[in-house]
DNA sequence: CTTGGAAAGTCAACAAGGCTGACATAAAAT
DNA sequence: ATTTTATGTCAGCCTTGTTGACTTTCCAAG
């Protein structure tokens, strides 16, 4: 690995914080993110959808009944941008939009059977790669991976993430 | 962290490979990548450049004198797409393109003083967040982080990454 | 009951950054 | 002499993001 070696005295070295190590981490994020999205992207390009549709399907699957506003804050895009994606998913019968009972202005989003099938196909492809990477690296590495990623998030997104992480699901 | 706990007998548990754990990892990648690009993006939006320009500047900085073809294979885009970005960077005097001595068909790319200044501004912002995340997570977590990311890359990209990782720089 | 404002949706216009296809040039390789 | 490689460029298209303006619906406070 070329790490280790420490300095003169050894012990609690801060060599992992050098600009050089940070640059390697930056490139690792860049290349890994490409791998991360590669499999779903391949599936999507055959169908008439893109990565934006995948993201919507993922988060509706994760939180069935979520409102459009919730989705907006998680995805961090404008409502116009999300609406374009959502409209095609609803038209194509992958997502169902139900008017809220308590607040009828809100729309609650659910996956249909068809939508669930596509979501599963996409997420199984993505999990496949993830599983291989996890298995290759081992549980301790995975724990470190999650720690660093969590520390890298914007505080607001970290809250979104942790809410789900800490809940039953 | 809610992990641990192991199964009945304990020891070498595979609980870190459940679909649930994998889904958390997937979302961690999604949210963390947003944080990862947030700071450079903020700087770029004030200037007239985008993330594509940042990527070009980064890899030219990393490998001064690299050819257009090298850059294409690293970035994984078409030459038309890269050329658009490269043309503006050259016109604006951030990148210099020199005809190859040995093979005059090739163009070797270098950052000018101005280009280097922007690259440094962008990468310092990005390293700042990375450094904070590394420091918060600690050296062991960082090692795991790198291991998982590396295992997640497409094999071809892993080679690109390791070439640089293993070299002096 | 009226009105203010929030939630949602829609239309139009635009930009960045991907893509394909076609074509041009120069130089290396065969 | 011919073919292949490296690069650049023009034109056109797509996805996914943006802003701004406007409407409809409907809750809630005055």
PDB file of N, CA and C in Angstrom, chain B residues 7 15 34 41 45 47 51 58 64-65 72 78 83 89 98 101 109 124 126 128 132 137-138 149 153 160-161 166 168:
ATOM      1  N   UNK B   7     -24.644 -12.592  15.172  1.00  0.00           N
ATOM      2  CA  UNK B   7     -25.754 -13.555  15.213  1.00  0.00           C
ATOM      3  C   UNK B   7     -25.699 -14.370  16.486  1.00  0.00           C
ATOM      4  N   UNK B  15     -23.474 -10.166   8.480  1.00  0.00           N
ATOM      5  CA  UNK B  15     -24.569  -9.200   8.558  1.00  0.00           C
ATOM      6  C   UNK B  15     -24.294  -7.932   7.767  1.00  0.00           C
ATOM      7  N   UNK B  34     -22.522  14.171  -3.231  1.00  0.00           N
ATOM      8  CA  UNK B  34     -23.029  15.539  -3.322  1.00  0.00           C
ATOM      9  C   UNK B  34     -22.175  16.484  -2.488  1.00  0.00           C
ATOM     10  N   UNK B  41     -18.157  23.157  -6.828  1.00  0.00           N
ATOM     11  CA  UNK B  41     -19.291  23.643  -7.610  1.00  0.00           C
ATOM     12  C   UNK B  41     -19.630  25.083  -7.263  1.00  0.00           C
ATOM     13  N   UNK B  45     -19.487  28.081 -10.097  1.00  0.00           N
ATOM     14  CA  UNK B  45     -20.681  28.751 -10.602  1.00  0.00           C
ATOM     15  C   UNK B  45     -20.490  30.264 -10.681  1.00  0.00           C
ATOM     16  N   UNK B  47     -17.585  31.676 -11.518  1.00  0.00           N
ATOM     17  CA  UNK B  47     -16.863  31.812 -12.785  1.00  0.00           C
ATOM     18  C   UNK B  47     -17.698  31.196 -13.897  1.00  0.00           C
ATOM     19  N   UNK B  51     -18.409  21.610 -13.829  1.00  0.00           N
ATOM     20  CA  UNK B  51     -17.708  20.470 -13.260  1.00  0.00           C
ATOM     21  C   UNK B  51     -16.795  19.800 -14.278  1.00  0.00           C
ATOM     22  N   UNK B  58      -8.111  19.124 -13.119  1.00  0.00           N
ATOM     23  CA  UNK B  58      -7.551  18.193 -12.148  1.00  0.00           C
ATOM     24  C   UNK B  58      -6.579  17.214 -12.794  1.00  0.00           C
ATOM     25  N   UNK B  64       0.891  16.436 -15.933  1.00  0.00           N
ATOM     26  CA  UNK B  64       1.220  17.495 -16.896  1.00  0.00           C
ATOM     27  C   UNK B  64       1.802  16.875 -18.157  1.00  0.00           C
ATOM     28  N   UNK B  65       1.399  17.373 -19.304  1.00  0.00           N
ATOM     29  CA  UNK B  65       1.906  16.845 -20.559  1.00  0.00           C
ATOM     30  C   UNK B  65       1.098  15.679 -21.083  1.00  0.00           C
ATOM     31  N   UNK B  72      -9.081  11.510 -22.544  1.00  0.00           N
ATOM     32  CA  UNK B  72     -10.351  10.914 -22.972  1.00  0.00           C
ATOM     33  C   UNK B  72     -10.616   9.598 -22.258  1.00  0.00           C
ATOM     34  N   UNK B  78     -16.700  11.532 -24.790  1.00  0.00           N
ATOM     35  CA  UNK B  78     -16.323  11.573 -26.208  1.00  0.00           C
ATOM     36  C   UNK B  78     -15.364  12.736 -26.445  1.00  0.00           C
ATOM     37  N   UNK B  83     -13.505  18.166 -26.071  1.00  0.00           N
ATOM     38  CA  UNK B  83     -12.927  19.254 -26.858  1.00  0.00           C
ATOM     39  C   UNK B  83     -13.600  20.584 -26.560  1.00  0.00           C
ATOM     40  N   UNK B  89     -10.914  26.313 -22.188  1.00  0.00           N
ATOM     41  CA  UNK B  89      -9.803  26.462 -21.243  1.00  0.00           C
ATOM     42  C   UNK B  89      -8.556  26.993 -21.948  1.00  0.00           C
ATOM     43  N   UNK B  98       0.611  21.784 -26.461  1.00  0.00           N
ATOM     44  CA  UNK B  98       1.860  21.774 -27.242  1.00  0.00           C
ATOM     45  C   UNK B  98       1.915  20.562 -28.161  1.00  0.00           C
ATOM     46  N   UNK B 101       6.755  16.306 -29.654  1.00  0.00           N
ATOM     47  CA  UNK B 101       8.051  16.321 -30.345  1.00  0.00           C
ATOM     48  C   UNK B 101       8.233  15.020 -31.115  1.00  0.00           C
ATOM     49  N   UNK B 109      -0.822  18.513 -22.968  1.00  0.00           N
ATOM     50  CA  UNK B 109      -1.568  19.551 -22.252  1.00  0.00           C
ATOM     51  C   UNK B 109      -0.879  19.934 -20.944  1.00  0.00           C
ATOM     52  N   UNK B 124      -8.180  22.864  -3.306  1.00  0.00           N
ATOM     53  CA  UNK B 124      -8.043  23.157  -1.884  1.00  0.00           C
ATOM     54  C   UNK B 124      -9.394  23.145  -1.189  1.00  0.00           C
ATOM     55  N   UNK B 126     -11.895  21.293  -2.132  1.00  0.00           N
ATOM     56  CA  UNK B 126     -12.298  19.895  -2.051  1.00  0.00           C
ATOM     57  C   UNK B 126     -11.493  19.151  -0.988  1.00  0.00           C
ATOM     58  N   UNK B 128     -10.244  20.420   1.616  1.00  0.00           N
ATOM     59  CA  UNK B 128     -10.641  20.883   2.936  1.00  0.00           C
ATOM     60  C   UNK B 128     -11.722  19.993   3.533  1.00  0.00           C
ATOM     61  N   UNK B 132     -11.303  17.202   6.646  1.00  0.00           N
ATOM     62  CA  UNK B 132     -12.164  17.199   7.833  1.00  0.00           C
ATOM     63  C   UNK B 132     -12.793  15.821   8.032  1.00  0.00           C
ATOM     64  N   UNK B 137     -12.876  10.701  10.962  1.00  0.00           N
ATOM     65  CA  UNK B 137     -13.054   9.245  10.924  1.00  0.00           C
ATOM     66  C   UNK B 137     -11.815   8.491  11.400  1.00  0.00           C
ATOM     67  N   UNK B 138     -10.653   9.068  11.236  1.00  0.00           N
ATOM     68  CA  UNK B 138      -9.428   8.416  11.693  1.00  0.00           C
ATOM     69  C   UNK B 138      -8.782   7.538  10.638  1.00  0.00           C
ATOM     70  N   UNK B 149     -13.807   1.706  -1.916  1.00  0.00           N
ATOM     71  CA  UNK B 149     -13.931   2.481  -3.153  1.00  0.00           C
ATOM     72  C   UNK B 149     -13.180   1.799  -4.285  1.00  0.00           C
ATOM     73  N   UNK B 153     -14.686   0.245  -8.177  1.00  0.00           N
ATOM     74  CA  UNK B 153     -14.369   0.782  -9.511  1.00  0.00           C
ATOM     75  C   UNK B 153     -14.509  -0.280 -10.599  1.00  0.00           C
ATOM     76  N   UNK B 160      -6.284   2.584 -14.024  1.00  0.00           N
ATOM     77  CA  UNK B 160      -5.922   3.998 -14.164  1.00  0.00           C
ATOM     78  C   UNK B 160      -5.555   4.580 -12.799  1.00  0.00           C
ATOM     79  N   UNK B 161      -6.393   4.237 -11.817  1.00  0.00           N
ATOM     80  CA  UNK B 161      -6.230   4.783 -10.487  1.00  0.00           C
ATOM     81  C   UNK B 161      -4.959   4.263  -9.838  1.00  0.00           C
ATOM     82  N   UNK B 166       0.297   4.031  -7.247  1.00  0.00           N
ATOM     83  CA  UNK B 166       1.542   3.330  -6.950  1.00  0.00           C
ATOM     84  C   UNK B 166       2.780   4.122  -7.341  1.00  0.00           C
ATOM     85  N   UNK B 168       5.250   7.440  -7.816  1.00  0.00           N
ATOM     86  CA  UNK B 168       5.682   8.391  -6.797  1.00  0.00           C
ATOM     87  C   UNK B 168       4.478   9.241  -6.419  1.00  0.00           C
TER      88      UNK B 168
END
